[in-house]
Tab-separated table of C-alpha atoms in Angstrom:
chain	number	residue	atom	x	y	z
Z	50	MET	CA	-13.211	-40.678	-155.955
Z	51	GLU	CA	-13.443	-41.507	-152.539
Z	52	ARG	CA	-15.156	-44.787	-152.068
Z	53	SER	CA	-18.508	-44.106	-149.582
Z	54	VAL	CA	-21.306	-46.909	-149.932
Z	55	LYS	CA	-24.703	-45.307	-150.527
Z	56	ILE	CA	-26.290	-48.962	-151.037
Z	57	ARG	CA	-25.412	-52.441	-149.254
Z	58	THR	CA	-27.257	-55.324	-149.352
Z	59	THR	CA	-25.976	-58.241	-146.763
Z	60	ASP	CA	-27.471	-61.886	-148.236
Z	61	LEU	CA	-30.229	-60.790	-149.922
Z	62	ASN	CA	-32.670	-63.598	-151.169
Z	63	CYS	CA	-35.844	-62.774	-153.713
Z	64	PHE	CA	-38.394	-65.472	-154.105
Z	65	TYR	CA	-41.348	-65.032	-156.574
Z	66	GLY	CA	-43.419	-67.796	-155.031
Z	67	GLU	CA	-41.245	-70.781	-155.123
Z	68	THR	CA	-39.022	-69.444	-157.315
Z	69	ARG	CA	-35.691	-68.017	-156.328
Z	70	ALA	CA	-34.704	-65.158	-158.279
Z	71	LEU	CA	-31.989	-63.576	-155.875
Z	72	ASP	CA	-29.561	-65.913	-154.166
Z	73	GLY	CA	-27.459	-64.637	-151.200
Z	74	ILE	CA	-26.701	-60.965	-153.118
Z	75	THR	CA	-24.128	-59.282	-150.983
Z	76	ALA	CA	-23.078	-55.762	-152.719
Z	77	GLU	CA	-21.728	-52.426	-151.999
Z	78	LEU	CA	-23.181	-49.868	-154.542
Z	79	VAL	CA	-20.885	-46.709	-154.628
Z	80	ARG	CA	-22.291	-43.287	-154.032
Z	81	HIS	CA	-22.218	-41.176	-156.770
Z	82	SER	CA	-20.909	-43.391	-159.309
Z	83	VAL	CA	-22.693	-45.554	-162.081
Z	84	THR	CA	-23.190	-49.646	-161.646
Z	85	ALA	CA	-24.379	-51.381	-164.545
Z	86	LEU	CA	-26.165	-54.958	-163.719
Z	87	ILE	CA	-25.702	-56.826	-166.744
Z	88	GLY	CA	-26.535	-60.847	-167.048
Z	89	PRO	CA	-28.559	-62.982	-169.239
Z	90	SER	CA	-32.218	-62.655	-169.362
Z	91	GLY	CA	-33.603	-64.182	-166.036
Z	92	CYS	CA	-30.500	-63.632	-163.992
Z	93	GLY	CA	-31.987	-61.544	-161.829
Z	94	LYS	CA	-30.383	-58.530	-162.428
Z	95	SER	CA	-33.960	-56.832	-163.242
Z	96	SER	CA	-35.137	-58.078	-159.621
Z	97	PHE	CA	-32.083	-56.699	-158.169
Z	98	LEU	CA	-33.236	-53.369	-159.377
Z	99	ARG	CA	-36.791	-53.339	-158.240
Z	100	VAL	CA	-36.184	-54.537	-154.696
Z	101	LEU	CA	-34.115	-51.396	-154.368
Z	102	ASN	CA	-37.135	-49.121	-154.337
Z	103	ARG	CA	-39.255	-51.536	-153.303
Z	104	MET	CA	-41.443	-51.919	-156.521
Z	105	ASN	CA	-41.454	-55.639	-156.072
Z	106	ASP	CA	-43.370	-54.930	-153.305
Z	107	LEU	CA	-46.698	-54.616	-156.012
Z	108	ILE	CA	-45.690	-57.922	-157.216
Z	109	PRO	CA	-47.890	-60.828	-155.480
Z	110	ASP	CA	-46.017	-63.856	-153.843
Z	111	THR	CA	-42.792	-61.791	-153.312
Z	112	ARG	CA	-40.851	-62.672	-150.465
Z	113	LEU	CA	-37.203	-61.145	-149.402
Z	114	GLU	CA	-34.617	-62.219	-146.977
Z	115	GLY	CA	-31.355	-60.392	-146.081
Z	116	ARG	CA	-30.820	-56.746	-145.498
Z	117	ILE	CA	-30.934	-53.766	-147.830
Z	118	GLU	CA	-29.595	-50.551	-146.751
Z	119	ILE	CA	-29.179	-46.985	-148.109
Z	120	ASP	CA	-26.961	-44.854	-146.424
Z	121	GLY	CA	-26.775	-47.551	-143.366
Z	122	GLU	CA	-30.582	-47.659	-143.202
Z	123	ASP	CA	-32.662	-50.337	-143.406
Z	124	ILE	CA	-35.370	-50.221	-146.415
Z	125	TYR	CA	-37.354	-52.618	-145.512
Z	126	ALA	CA	-37.831	-51.771	-141.665
Z	127	GLU	CA	-40.869	-51.427	-140.567
Z	128	ALA	CA	-40.726	-47.691	-139.905
Z	129	THR	CA	-39.603	-46.877	-143.859
Z	130	ASP	CA	-42.171	-44.725	-145.667
Z	131	VAL	CA	-42.301	-46.576	-148.968
Z	132	ILE	CA	-43.778	-43.600	-150.781
Z	133	ASP	CA	-40.750	-41.525	-149.554
Z	134	LEU	CA	-38.342	-43.914	-150.178
Z	135	ARG	CA	-39.382	-44.118	-153.996
Z	136	ARG	CA	-39.252	-40.503	-153.924
Z	137	ARG	CA	-35.844	-41.149	-152.772
Z	138	VAL	CA	-35.247	-43.656	-155.121
Z	139	GLY	CA	-36.413	-42.848	-158.923
Z	140	MET	CA	-36.960	-45.129	-161.450
Z	141	ILE	CA	-36.456	-44.685	-165.302
Z	142	PHE	CA	-37.981	-47.587	-167.529
Z	143	GLN	CA	-37.174	-49.306	-170.539
Z	144	LYS	CA	-40.258	-47.807	-172.378
Z	145	SER	CA	-40.785	-44.121	-171.900
Z	146	ASN	CA	-43.888	-43.980	-170.279
Z	147	PRO	CA	-44.862	-40.136	-169.915
Z	148	PHE	CA	-48.509	-38.915	-168.400
Z	149	PRO	CA	-50.787	-37.989	-171.262
Z	150	MET	CA	-50.277	-34.415	-170.256
Z	151	SER	CA	-48.033	-31.473	-171.176
Z	152	VAL	CA	-44.544	-31.349	-171.233
Z	153	TYR	CA	-44.773	-29.058	-167.894
Z	154	ASP	CA	-47.200	-30.926	-166.519
Z	155	ASN	CA	-45.457	-34.157	-166.464
Z	156	VAL	CA	-42.020	-32.410	-164.240
Z	157	ALA	CA	-44.300	-30.429	-162.362
Z	158	TYR	CA	-46.714	-33.177	-161.177
Z	159	GLY	CA	-44.242	-34.979	-158.562
Z	160	VAL	CA	-43.306	-31.496	-157.199
Z	161	ARG	CA	-46.848	-30.714	-156.876
Z	162	VAL	CA	-48.041	-34.044	-155.445
Z	163	ASN	CA	-44.713	-34.208	-152.664
Z	164	ASP	CA	-45.522	-30.615	-152.075
Z	165	LEU	CA	-41.714	-29.234	-153.010
Z	166	ALA	CA	-42.601	-26.140	-153.849
Z	167	ARG	CA	-44.079	-23.086	-152.046
Z	168	ASN	CA	-45.451	-21.299	-155.079
Z	169	SER	CA	-45.866	-21.631	-158.751
Z	170	LYS	CA	-42.860	-19.718	-159.463
Z	171	GLU	CA	-40.556	-22.148	-157.825
Z	172	ILE	CA	-42.485	-24.965	-159.851
Z	173	ASP	CA	-41.113	-22.859	-163.032
Z	174	ARG	CA	-38.053	-22.753	-161.635
Z	175	ILE	CA	-37.472	-26.671	-160.645
Z	176	VAL	CA	-39.328	-27.571	-164.078
Z	177	GLU	CA	-36.143	-25.289	-165.992
Z	178	SER	CA	-33.565	-26.534	-163.755
Z	179	THR	CA	-34.719	-30.344	-164.185
Z	180	LEU	CA	-35.310	-30.178	-167.801
Z	181	GLN	CA	-31.616	-28.589	-168.187
Z	182	SER	CA	-30.279	-31.355	-165.879
Z	183	ALA	CA	-31.907	-33.844	-168.240
Z	184	ALA	CA	-30.768	-31.743	-171.016
Z	185	LEU	CA	-34.150	-31.418	-172.512
Z	186	TRP	CA	-34.686	-27.724	-171.925
Z	187	ASP	CA	-33.443	-25.956	-174.873
Z	188	GLU	CA	-35.363	-28.885	-177.189
Z	189	VAL	CA	-38.930	-28.151	-175.164
Z	190	LYS	CA	-38.520	-24.510	-173.945
Z	191	ASP	CA	-40.651	-23.068	-176.470
Z	192	ARG	CA	-43.727	-25.910	-176.486
Z	193	LEU	CA	-43.707	-26.902	-172.655
Z	194	GLY	CA	-47.609	-26.481	-173.212
Z	195	LYS	CA	-47.561	-29.097	-175.764
Z	196	SER	CA	-48.396	-32.966	-174.918
Z	197	ALA	CA	-45.583	-35.066	-173.906
Z	198	LEU	CA	-46.570	-37.592	-176.279
Z	199	SER	CA	-45.702	-35.466	-179.308
Z	200	LEU	CA	-42.239	-35.354	-178.271
Z	201	SER	CA	-39.805	-38.032	-180.084
Z	202	GLY	CA	-38.838	-41.495	-178.012
Z	203	GLY	CA	-35.630	-40.084	-177.195
Z	204	GLN	CA	-37.077	-36.667	-175.602
Z	205	GLN	CA	-39.958	-38.367	-174.091
Z	206	GLN	CA	-37.132	-40.725	-171.942
Z	207	ARG	CA	-35.283	-37.817	-171.130
Z	208	LEU	CA	-38.687	-36.211	-170.012
Z	209	CYS	CA	-39.318	-39.388	-168.102
Z	210	ILE	CA	-35.719	-38.773	-166.387
Z	211	ALA	CA	-36.378	-35.321	-165.678
Z	212	ARG	CA	-39.808	-36.046	-164.222
Z	213	ALA	CA	-37.719	-38.773	-161.811
Z	214	LEU	CA	-35.011	-35.993	-161.009
Z	215	ALA	CA	-37.925	-32.984	-160.164
Z	216	VAL	CA	-38.491	-34.713	-156.638
Z	217	ARG	CA	-35.200	-34.607	-156.058
Z	218	PRO	CA	-34.248	-38.478	-155.526
Z	219	GLU	CA	-31.030	-39.453	-154.479
Z	220	ILE	CA	-30.801	-42.785	-156.717
Z	221	LEU	CA	-31.703	-43.587	-159.957
Z	222	LEU	CA	-32.249	-46.982	-161.222
Z	223	MET	CA	-32.984	-47.443	-164.907
Z	224	ASP	CA	-34.024	-50.495	-166.330
Z	225	GLU	CA	-32.568	-50.705	-170.326
Z	226	PRO	CA	-33.324	-46.813	-170.553
Z	227	ALA	CA	-32.100	-46.695	-173.952
Z	228	SER	CA	-32.964	-50.216	-175.286
Z	229	ALA	CA	-35.431	-48.635	-177.637
Z	230	LEU	CA	-33.829	-45.822	-178.763
Z	231	ASP	CA	-31.763	-44.999	-181.643
Z	232	PRO	CA	-27.799	-44.616	-181.800
Z	233	ILE	CA	-28.007	-40.715	-181.342
Z	234	SER	CA	-30.502	-40.704	-178.574
Z	235	THR	CA	-28.972	-43.584	-176.688
Z	236	ALA	CA	-25.715	-41.405	-177.138
Z	237	LYS	CA	-27.690	-38.740	-175.249
Z	238	ILE	CA	-29.163	-40.849	-172.496
Z	239	GLU	CA	-25.226	-41.907	-172.198
Z	240	GLU	CA	-23.832	-38.406	-171.921
Z	241	LEU	CA	-26.677	-37.516	-169.367
Z	242	ILE	CA	-25.901	-40.550	-167.402
Z	243	TYR	CA	-22.219	-39.414	-167.087
Z	244	GLU	CA	-23.253	-35.820	-165.790
Z	245	LEU	CA	-25.746	-36.964	-163.659
Z	246	LYS	CA	-23.699	-39.406	-161.658
Z	247	ARG	CA	-21.981	-35.987	-160.012
Z	248	ASP	CA	-25.017	-35.593	-157.878
Z	249	TYR	CA	-26.964	-39.366	-157.898
Z	250	THR	CA	-26.092	-42.522	-157.353
Z	251	ILE	CA	-27.276	-44.454	-160.731
Z	252	VAL	CA	-27.430	-48.354	-160.982
Z	253	ILE	CA	-28.443	-49.276	-164.640
Z	254	VAL	CA	-29.780	-52.499	-165.956
Z	255	THR	CA	-28.589	-52.778	-169.660
Z	256	HIS	CA	-28.769	-55.569	-171.955
Z	257	ASN	CA	-25.931	-53.735	-174.146
Z	258	MET	CA	-22.555	-54.871	-172.850
Z	259	GLN	CA	-20.804	-51.946	-174.635
Z	260	GLN	CA	-23.559	-49.355	-173.016
Z	261	ALA	CA	-22.418	-51.018	-169.612
Z	262	ALA	CA	-18.576	-50.765	-170.699
Z	263	ARG	CA	-19.311	-47.059	-171.995
Z	264	VAL	CA	-21.334	-45.649	-169.013
Z	265	SER	CA	-20.242	-47.129	-165.826
Z	266	ASP	CA	-17.707	-47.106	-163.304
Z	267	GLU	CA	-18.291	-50.555	-161.769
Z	268	THR	CA	-20.046	-53.335	-163.760
Z	269	ALA	CA	-22.028	-56.205	-161.730
Z	270	PHE	CA	-22.794	-59.749	-163.505
Z	271	PHE	CA	-25.182	-61.799	-162.501
Z	272	LEU	CA	-26.034	-65.223	-163.248
Z	273	SER	CA	-28.984	-67.366	-162.346
Z	274	GLY	CA	-29.878	-65.065	-159.313
Z	275	ARG	CA	-26.098	-65.146	-158.117
Z	276	LEU	CA	-23.932	-61.673	-158.239
Z	277	VAL	CA	-20.978	-63.450	-159.830
Z	278	GLU	CA	-18.799	-60.169	-159.917
Z	279	LEU	CA	-18.892	-56.829	-159.082
Z	280	SER	CA	-15.886	-54.861	-159.984
Z	281	ASP	CA	-14.240	-51.849	-161.507
Z	282	THR	CA	-15.647	-51.684	-165.011
Z	283	LYS	CA	-12.533	-51.595	-166.696
Z	284	GLN	CA	-10.794	-54.288	-164.915
Z	285	LEU	CA	-13.887	-56.427	-165.684
Z	286	PHE	CA	-13.945	-55.753	-169.477
Z	287	THR	CA	-10.451	-56.328	-169.982
Z	288	MET	CA	-9.456	-59.275	-167.204
Z	289	PRO	CA	-12.505	-60.144	-165.276
Z	290	SER	CA	-11.502	-62.746	-162.173
Z	291	GLU	CA	-14.503	-65.034	-162.757
Z	292	ARG	CA	-14.571	-67.659	-165.645
Z	293	GLU	CA	-18.416	-67.356	-165.709
Z	294	THR	CA	-18.226	-63.561	-166.382
Z	295	GLU	CA	-15.659	-64.186	-169.058
Z	296	ASP	CA	-17.742	-66.845	-170.905
Z	297	TYR	CA	-20.827	-64.166	-170.498
Z	298	ILE	CA	-19.068	-61.463	-172.104
Z	299	THR	CA	-17.037	-62.850	-174.730
Z	300	GLY	CA	-20.254	-64.655	-175.860
Z	301	ARG	CA	-19.083	-67.981	-175.181
Z	302	PHE	CA	-22.249	-68.764	-173.664
Z	303	GLY	CA	-25.762	-70.756	-174.033
I	1075	MET	CA	-6.118	-71.077	-171.787
I	1076	LYS	CA	-8.995	-73.363	-173.154
I	1077	HIS	CA	-11.810	-71.618	-174.156
I	1078	ARG	CA	-15.381	-72.606	-174.696
I	1079	LYS	CA	-16.823	-72.151	-177.821
I	1080	HIS	CA	-17.809	-68.629	-179.302
I	1081	THR	CA	-21.821	-68.409	-179.763
I	1082	ASN	CA	-20.931	-66.243	-182.652
I	1083	GLN	CA	-19.346	-68.692	-185.028
I	1084	HIS	CA	-18.439	-65.796	-187.461
I	1085	TYR	CA	-16.449	-63.949	-184.379
I	1086	ALA	CA	-14.850	-67.229	-183.587
I	1087	ASN	CA	-13.865	-67.710	-187.346
I	1088	LEU	CA	-12.226	-64.390	-187.260
I	1089	LEU	CA	-10.261	-64.745	-184.304
I	1090	ARG	CA	-8.909	-68.016	-185.291
I	1091	ARG	CA	-8.131	-66.648	-188.744
I	1092	LEU	CA	-6.058	-64.094	-186.953
I	1093	LYS	CA	-4.260	-66.592	-184.817
I	1094	ASP	CA	-3.630	-68.602	-188.111
I	1095	ARG	CA	-2.115	-65.839	-189.877
I	1096	LEU	CA	-0.142	-64.903	-186.975
I	1097	LEU	CA	1.278	-68.835	-186.772
I	1098	VAL	CA	2.119	-68.718	-190.130
I	1099	MET	CA	3.997	-65.319	-190.449
I	1100	SER	CA	6.082	-66.369	-186.991
I	1101	ASN	CA	6.843	-69.449	-188.938
I	1102	LYS	CA	7.790	-67.342	-192.059
I	1103	SER	CA	9.934	-65.084	-190.186
I	1104	GLU	CA	11.527	-67.664	-188.074
I	1105	LEU	CA	12.511	-69.522	-191.161
I	1106	MET	CA	14.205	-66.061	-192.768
I	1107	ILE	CA	16.555	-65.924	-189.528
I	1108	THR	CA	17.400	-69.960	-189.810
I	1109	ASP	CA	18.062	-69.659	-193.773
I	1110	SER	CA	20.036	-66.244	-193.379
I	1111	ILE	CA	22.266	-67.682	-191.104
I	1112	ARG	CA	22.450	-71.122	-193.149
I	1113	ALA	CA	23.583	-68.774	-196.088
I	1114	LEU	CA	26.591	-67.506	-193.975
I	1115	VAL	CA	27.915	-70.749	-192.590
I	1116	GLU	CA	27.121	-72.619	-196.215
I	1117	ARG	CA	28.596	-69.681	-198.064
I	1118	SER	CA	25.316	-69.735	-200.284
I	1119	PRO	CA	24.438	-66.155	-202.033
I	1120	SER	CA	21.769	-68.051	-203.468
I	1121	LEU	CA	20.217	-68.895	-200.247
I	1122	ALA	CA	20.654	-65.039	-199.365
I	1123	ARG	CA	18.848	-63.553	-202.286
I	1124	GLU	CA	16.011	-66.221	-201.895
I	1125	VAL	CA	15.544	-64.689	-198.133
I	1126	ILE	CA	15.928	-61.169	-199.191
I	1127	ASP	CA	12.745	-61.982	-201.733
I	1128	ARG	CA	10.751	-63.471	-199.324
I	1129	ASP	CA	10.471	-60.040	-197.529
I	1130	ASP	CA	7.471	-58.781	-199.428
I	1131	GLU	CA	5.567	-61.910	-198.185
I	1132	ILE	CA	5.890	-60.846	-194.636
I	1133	ASP	CA	5.225	-57.288	-195.335
I	1134	ARG	CA	1.902	-58.299	-197.018
I	1135	MET	CA	1.073	-60.557	-194.117
I	1136	GLU	CA	1.502	-58.115	-191.602
I	1137	LEU	CA	-0.730	-55.671	-193.568
I	1138	GLU	CA	-3.367	-58.743	-193.489
I	1139	VAL	CA	-3.403	-59.048	-189.677
I	1140	ASP	CA	-3.420	-55.474	-189.147
I	1141	ASP	CA	-6.312	-55.045	-191.476
I	1142	LEU	CA	-8.112	-58.469	-189.717
I	1143	CYS	CA	-7.579	-56.909	-186.425
I	1144	LEU	CA	-9.409	-53.574	-187.327
I	1145	GLU	CA	-12.356	-55.551	-188.805
I	1146	ILE	CA	-12.638	-57.564	-185.349
I	1147	MET	CA	-12.217	-54.155	-183.357
I	1148	ALA	CA	-14.715	-52.753	-185.304
I	1149	LEU	CA	-17.231	-55.237	-186.061
I	1150	GLU	CA	-17.020	-57.731	-182.927
I	1151	GLN	CA	-16.167	-55.058	-180.253
I	1152	PRO	CA	-13.906	-57.715	-178.411
I	1153	VAL	CA	-13.476	-57.570	-174.578
I	1154	ALA	CA	-11.912	-59.759	-171.779
I	1155	SER	CA	-9.288	-62.440	-173.559
I	1156	ASP	CA	-10.430	-61.706	-176.876
I	1157	LEU	CA	-9.697	-57.939	-176.521
I	1158	ARG	CA	-6.329	-59.157	-175.017
I	1159	PHE	CA	-5.530	-61.510	-177.802
I	1160	LEU	CA	-6.245	-58.215	-180.221
I	1161	THR	CA	-4.190	-55.901	-178.542
I	1162	THR	CA	-1.159	-58.687	-178.186
I	1163	SER	CA	-1.769	-59.855	-181.933
I	1164	LEU	CA	-1.368	-55.865	-182.965
I	1165	LYS	CA	1.892	-55.469	-181.012
I	1166	ILE	CA	3.392	-59.054	-181.796
I	1167	VAL	CA	2.915	-58.583	-185.803
I	1168	ARG	CA	5.253	-55.722	-185.716
I	1169	ASP	CA	7.782	-57.739	-183.953
I	1170	LEU	CA	7.192	-60.683	-186.403
I	1171	GLU	CA	7.689	-58.219	-189.359
I	1172	ARG	CA	10.982	-56.599	-188.074
I	1173	ILE	CA	12.037	-59.991	-187.190
I	1174	GLY	CA	11.764	-60.891	-190.960
I	1175	ASP	CA	13.588	-57.545	-191.831
I	1176	VAL	CA	16.649	-58.694	-189.643
I	1177	GLY	CA	16.707	-62.048	-191.833
I	1178	VAL	CA	16.830	-59.522	-195.008
I	1179	ASN	CA	19.508	-57.420	-193.493
I	1180	ILE	CA	21.605	-60.737	-192.328
I	1181	ALA	CA	21.183	-61.770	-195.858
I	1182	GLU	CA	22.440	-58.768	-197.410
I	1183	ARG	CA	25.138	-58.768	-195.328
I	1184	VAL	CA	25.807	-62.228	-196.459
I	1185	GLU	CA	25.709	-61.491	-200.011
I	1186	GLU	CA	28.492	-58.831	-199.311
I	1187	LEU	CA	30.725	-61.044	-197.322
I	1188	MET	CA	30.652	-63.845	-200.041
I	1189	ALA	CA	32.595	-61.484	-202.300
I	1190	GLU	CA	35.097	-61.378	-200.022
I	1191	PRO	CA	37.238	-64.716	-198.677
I	1192	GLU	CA	35.997	-66.013	-195.145
I	1193	LEU	CA	37.628	-64.461	-192.409
I	1194	LYS	CA	37.499	-67.488	-189.860
I	1195	PRO	CA	36.009	-70.243	-189.291
I	1196	LEU	CA	32.471	-69.305	-187.291
I	1197	VAL	CA	32.191	-70.815	-184.136
I	1198	ASP	CA	30.410	-68.532	-181.896
I	1199	LEU	CA	27.801	-66.738	-184.146
I	1200	PRO	CA	25.983	-70.340	-185.277
I	1201	VAL	CA	25.894	-70.779	-181.362
I	1202	MET	CA	24.334	-67.700	-180.985
I	1203	ALA	CA	21.912	-68.533	-183.964
I	1204	ARG	CA	20.640	-71.673	-182.477
I	1205	ALA	CA	20.293	-69.887	-178.998
I	1206	VAL	CA	18.030	-67.298	-181.056
I	1207	GLU	CA	16.286	-69.939	-182.736
I	1208	LYS	CA	15.285	-71.399	-179.702
I	1209	THR	CA	14.016	-68.213	-178.168
I	1210	MET	CA	11.828	-67.721	-181.254
I	1211	HIS	CA	10.579	-70.777	-181.115
I	1212	ASP	CA	9.887	-70.712	-177.634
I	1213	SER	CA	8.156	-67.412	-177.451
I	1214	PHE	CA	5.951	-68.275	-180.746
I	1215	ASP	CA	5.282	-71.552	-178.824
I	1216	ALA	CA	4.108	-69.625	-175.638
I	1217	PHE	CA	2.002	-67.549	-177.745
I	1218	VAL	CA	-0.114	-70.571	-179.128
I	1219	ASN	CA	-0.322	-72.225	-176.250
I	1220	SER	CA	-0.954	-68.884	-173.937
I	1221	ASP	CA	1.976	-70.142	-172.029
I	1222	ALA	CA	2.922	-67.455	-169.646
I	1223	SER	CA	5.518	-69.463	-167.803
I	1224	LEU	CA	7.125	-70.249	-170.993
I	1225	ALA	CA	7.055	-66.321	-171.976
I	1226	ALA	CA	8.257	-65.021	-168.884
I	1227	GLN	CA	11.495	-67.392	-169.328
I	1228	VAL	CA	11.645	-65.912	-173.225
I	1229	VAL	CA	12.188	-62.844	-171.484
I	1230	LYS	CA	14.899	-63.884	-168.475
I	1231	HIS	CA	16.674	-65.490	-171.047
I	1232	ASP	CA	17.019	-62.209	-173.496
I	1233	SER	CA	19.700	-61.121	-171.353
I	1234	GLU	CA	21.800	-64.354	-172.181
I	1235	LEU	CA	21.621	-63.450	-175.753
I	1236	ASP	CA	22.599	-59.984	-174.960
I	1237	HIS	CA	25.649	-61.471	-173.501
I	1238	MET	CA	26.791	-63.801	-176.356
I	1239	TYR	CA	26.511	-60.674	-178.806
I	1240	GLU	CA	28.652	-58.669	-176.574
I	1241	GLN	CA	31.323	-61.968	-176.548
I	1242	ILE	CA	31.194	-61.839	-180.247
I	1243	LEU	CA	31.961	-58.067	-180.242
I	1244	ARG	CA	34.759	-58.372	-178.501
I	1245	GLU	CA	36.356	-60.739	-180.067
I	1246	LEU	CA	35.828	-59.331	-183.339
I	1247	LEU	CA	37.395	-56.019	-182.263
I	1248	THR	CA	40.417	-58.045	-181.271
I	1249	CYS	CA	40.623	-59.457	-184.831
I	1250	MET	CA	39.935	-56.254	-186.289
I	1251	ILE	CA	42.782	-54.544	-184.051
I	1252	GLU	CA	45.171	-57.436	-184.890
I	1253	ASP	CA	44.616	-56.858	-188.716
I	1254	PRO	CA	43.204	-54.175	-190.077
I	1255	LYS	CA	42.649	-55.604	-193.804
I	1256	SER	CA	39.717	-57.624	-191.615
I	1257	ILE	CA	37.805	-54.611	-190.717
I	1258	SER	CA	35.099	-54.483	-193.228
I	1259	ARG	CA	34.431	-58.551	-192.781
I	1260	ALA	CA	34.219	-58.383	-189.166
I	1261	LEU	CA	31.865	-55.670	-189.384
I	1262	LYS	CA	29.464	-57.122	-191.164
I	1263	LEU	CA	29.569	-60.189	-188.548
I	1264	ILE	CA	29.314	-57.594	-185.870
I	1265	PHE	CA	26.503	-56.269	-187.585
I	1266	ILE	CA	24.604	-59.866	-187.959
I	1267	ALA	CA	25.421	-60.696	-184.393
I	1268	LYS	CA	23.459	-57.567	-183.622
I	1269	GLY	CA	20.595	-58.390	-186.009
I	1270	LEU	CA	20.594	-61.701	-183.840
I	1271	GLU	CA	20.435	-60.067	-180.496
I	1272	ARG	CA	17.648	-57.701	-181.940
I	1273	VAL	CA	15.589	-60.831	-182.681
I	1274	GLY	CA	16.047	-61.596	-179.293
I	1275	ASP	CA	14.453	-58.525	-177.981
I	1276	HIS	CA	11.651	-58.973	-180.415
I	1277	CYS	CA	10.746	-62.500	-178.629
I	1278	ALA	CA	10.980	-60.853	-175.629
I	1279	ASN	CA	8.660	-58.044	-176.638
I	1280	ILE	CA	6.394	-61.316	-177.594
I	1281	GLY	CA	7.037	-62.903	-174.403
I	1282	GLU	CA	5.970	-59.832	-172.612
I	1283	MET	CA	2.723	-59.375	-174.653
I	1284	VAL	CA	1.931	-63.337	-173.866
I	1285	VAL	CA	2.177	-62.958	-170.116
I	1286	PHE	CA	-0.352	-59.948	-170.764
I	1287	LEU	CA	-2.613	-61.921	-172.937
I	1288	VAL	CA	-2.576	-64.564	-170.350
I	1289	LYS	CA	-2.817	-62.951	-166.782
I	1290	GLY	CA	-3.677	-59.776	-167.848
I	1291	GLN	CA	-0.450	-57.871	-166.385
I	1292	ASP	CA	1.948	-55.471	-168.243
I	1293	ILE	CA	5.353	-56.330	-167.398
I	1294	ARG	CA	7.030	-54.269	-169.817
I	1295	HIS	CA	9.884	-51.763	-168.731
I	1296	GLY	CA	9.958	-53.838	-165.419
I	1297	THR	CA	6.388	-53.045	-163.959
I	1298	SER	CA	4.298	-55.626	-163.350
I	1299	SER	CA	1.348	-53.643	-162.604
I	1300	ASP	CA	-2.498	-55.351	-163.008
I	1301	SER	CA	-3.437	-53.814	-166.456
């Protein structure tokens, strides 16, 4: 895989009031790869994820220093269209949060709002192909009109992924997308992540280290707001270069 | 390689138990070599028999270590230094078991040799045996103390043992040519020397794995690529 940088952060600091959540993060995340963010609670991994599509703008008292580039463009520049940024950088949360509407409308919603289809036929086509990309089509094709809330937890999470995919993003941010799911649903999400990285750049926060090891190409270990190590996943889990990483992943911590 | 404590004490105890079992096993297999050579030098068939009888214990310990490794991998999903420790353990347990087998083979040849008069006073073979004992000691010490430089020395010194073996081989070949009646006994001594040389190889394997354990570098087969 040719290494081409999709997301670059330079000397990034993030504060919530007086509290420093991110401390001088300089990192490169590779295009069409999966980067896992690991670290103990409060280490900054979720903050790092959220600043990538400016979700932090919504939290009062947030202050950011440094630079974040996507494809070389500063996403905190004045000219940035934040709505368009969030379309390009989709987010999947820990708890699946489908809209209280039909399976079909959940996926079609973003397409309509963003004016991404010319007519209803085209919306049909996008809904189908997106549900297929999210490995959900076969399970829901006969009940597209049913409420999304009638789906199982694992199906709801894949529906949320489909909803994010429908607006043609470039990057998918996932915040513990499988932590509330059973092992089979988790395996489906992980398999999906593996498929999706061909077309998208994926950043995933997970507390499950084995999951990070399974799904990611590169792994970033955060501690107290610092990025301790960002390495090839196999390297990090067999021979990490930093002692702090070693202590954390082998469970010698705290 | 000093480590902080595991948060999960159950996991820490399993790793400790594994290391302890390997230590006991390395002591026992080392003693099998030492005693089999002592049986040869002292012409003691009873000691040789004792060594042969100890083989079952080493075999049982190999199974125990394998089982423990499987348990740790299945239940604790080791990573980083713990993962390297597990892979190292799985590999060196086999070398330890094979060292025990060599001890048995030597002891069997000793039993046969005791039925015949001494071929000649043993000089080079005990020297080689002492060198092998030192190599075993060093390789086990390197493992216990995670000492990569000592491990690398063990690997390097293996060729010295090979050289000693060749010298003994040449001498015994000469002996056989000069006196065909010596062939049967000389062959058994060659077999014993070859066994010692094999122990050196197993120690070198252990040394290579210790380098991997400590540095994450695979130096087997002349490679030095990072794992």
